[in-house]
CSV table of C-alpha atoms in Angstrom, one decimal:
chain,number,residue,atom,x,y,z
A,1387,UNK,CA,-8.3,16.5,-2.7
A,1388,UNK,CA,-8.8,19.4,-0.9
A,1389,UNK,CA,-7.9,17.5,2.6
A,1390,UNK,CA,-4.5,16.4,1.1
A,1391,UNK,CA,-3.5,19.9,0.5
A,1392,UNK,CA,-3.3,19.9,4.2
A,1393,UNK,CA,0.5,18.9,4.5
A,1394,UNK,CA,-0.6,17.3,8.1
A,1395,UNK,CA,-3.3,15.0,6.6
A,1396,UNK,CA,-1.3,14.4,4.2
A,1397,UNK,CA,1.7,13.3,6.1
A,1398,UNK,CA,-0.4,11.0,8.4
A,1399,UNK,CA,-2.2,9.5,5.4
A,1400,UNK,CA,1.2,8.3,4.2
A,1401,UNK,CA,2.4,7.3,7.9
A,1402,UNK,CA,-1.0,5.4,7.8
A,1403,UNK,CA,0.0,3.9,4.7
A,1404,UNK,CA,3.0,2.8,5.4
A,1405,UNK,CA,2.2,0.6,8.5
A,1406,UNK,CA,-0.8,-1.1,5.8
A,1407,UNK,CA,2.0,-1.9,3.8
A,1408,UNK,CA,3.7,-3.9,6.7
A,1409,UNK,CA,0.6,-4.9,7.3
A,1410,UNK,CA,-0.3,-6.3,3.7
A,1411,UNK,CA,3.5,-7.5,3.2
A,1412,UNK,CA,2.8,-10.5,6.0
A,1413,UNK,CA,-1.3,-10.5,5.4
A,1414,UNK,CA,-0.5,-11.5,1.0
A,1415,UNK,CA,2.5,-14.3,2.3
A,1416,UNK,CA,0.4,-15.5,5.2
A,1417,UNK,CA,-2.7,-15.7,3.4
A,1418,UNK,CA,-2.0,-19.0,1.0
A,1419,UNK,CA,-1.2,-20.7,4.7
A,1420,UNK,CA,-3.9,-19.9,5.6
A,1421,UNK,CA,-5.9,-21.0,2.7
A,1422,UNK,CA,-3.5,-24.3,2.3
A,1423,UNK,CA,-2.2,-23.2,-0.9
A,1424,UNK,CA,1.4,-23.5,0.6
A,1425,UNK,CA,3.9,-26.0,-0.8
A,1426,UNK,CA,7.7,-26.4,-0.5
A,1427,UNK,CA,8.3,-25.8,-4.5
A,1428,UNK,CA,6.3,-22.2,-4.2
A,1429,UNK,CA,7.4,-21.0,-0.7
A,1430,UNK,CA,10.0,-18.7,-1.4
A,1431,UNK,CA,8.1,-17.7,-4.0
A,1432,UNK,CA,5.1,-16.5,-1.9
A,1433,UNK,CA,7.4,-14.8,0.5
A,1434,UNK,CA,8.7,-12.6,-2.0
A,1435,UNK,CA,5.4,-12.2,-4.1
A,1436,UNK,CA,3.5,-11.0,-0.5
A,1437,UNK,CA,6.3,-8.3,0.0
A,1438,UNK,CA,6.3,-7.1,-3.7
A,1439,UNK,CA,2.8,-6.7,-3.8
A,1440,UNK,CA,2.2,-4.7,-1.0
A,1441,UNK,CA,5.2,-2.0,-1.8
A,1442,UNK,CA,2.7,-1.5,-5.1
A,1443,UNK,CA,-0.5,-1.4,-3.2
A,1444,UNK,CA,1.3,0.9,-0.9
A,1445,UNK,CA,2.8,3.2,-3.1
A,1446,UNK,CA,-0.2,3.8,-5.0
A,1447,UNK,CA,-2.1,4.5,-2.6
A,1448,UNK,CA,1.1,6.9,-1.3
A,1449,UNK,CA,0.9,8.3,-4.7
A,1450,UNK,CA,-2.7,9.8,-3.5
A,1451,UNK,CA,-1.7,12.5,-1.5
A,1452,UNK,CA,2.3,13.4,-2.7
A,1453,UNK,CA,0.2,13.8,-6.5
A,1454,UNK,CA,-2.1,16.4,-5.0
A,1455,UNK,CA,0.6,17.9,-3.1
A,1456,UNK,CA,2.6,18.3,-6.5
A,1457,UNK,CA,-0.3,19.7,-8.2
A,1458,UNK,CA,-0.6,16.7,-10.5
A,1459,UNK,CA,-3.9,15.9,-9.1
A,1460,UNK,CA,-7.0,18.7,-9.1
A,1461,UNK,CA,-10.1,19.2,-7.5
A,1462,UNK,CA,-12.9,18.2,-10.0
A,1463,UNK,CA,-14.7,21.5,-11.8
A,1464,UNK,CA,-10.9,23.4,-10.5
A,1465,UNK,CA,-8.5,24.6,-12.2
C-alpha cells in the first residue's frame, strides 16, 4: 500500500499490467491448443473467452494500485 502511493510505482505497476493482459489474452486462447481441447464447434468461443478473461484478471489487478491512489484502499492498523 504504501509503494502504490508512489504515483511512479503505481503507474508502472499498471504499464506492467497491461502488457500481462496481452500476455494472458493469447496465453488463456492458446492454452486449450495446447492442451488439445480445441474443436471447430468451440473455437470462436475460446478466442473470445481468452480475451474476456484476461481484461478481468487485468483490471483487478489494475484496481490494486488506482484504489489506493483513490483512498479506497488503507494501510492495515491506518487510518
Amino acid at each position: 500500500v504504501d509503494s502504490f502511493h508512489n504515483v511512479f510505482i503505481a503507474v508502472v505497476y499498471v504499464i506492467f499490467m497491461m502488457f500481462l493482459g496481452l500476455h494472458l489474452s493469447h496465453a488463456i486462447s492458446s492454452i486449450f491448443q495446447t492442451l488439445g481441447l480445441n474443436h471447430p464447434n468451440y473455437n470462436k468461443l475460446i478466442q473470445k473467452l481468452g480475451p474476456a478473461l484476461a481484461a478481468l484478471i487485468t483490471i483487478g489487478y489494475i484496481a490494486i494500485p488506482v484504489s489506493v491512489m483513490l483512498g479506497i484502499i488503507h494501510k492495515a492498523g491506518g487510518h
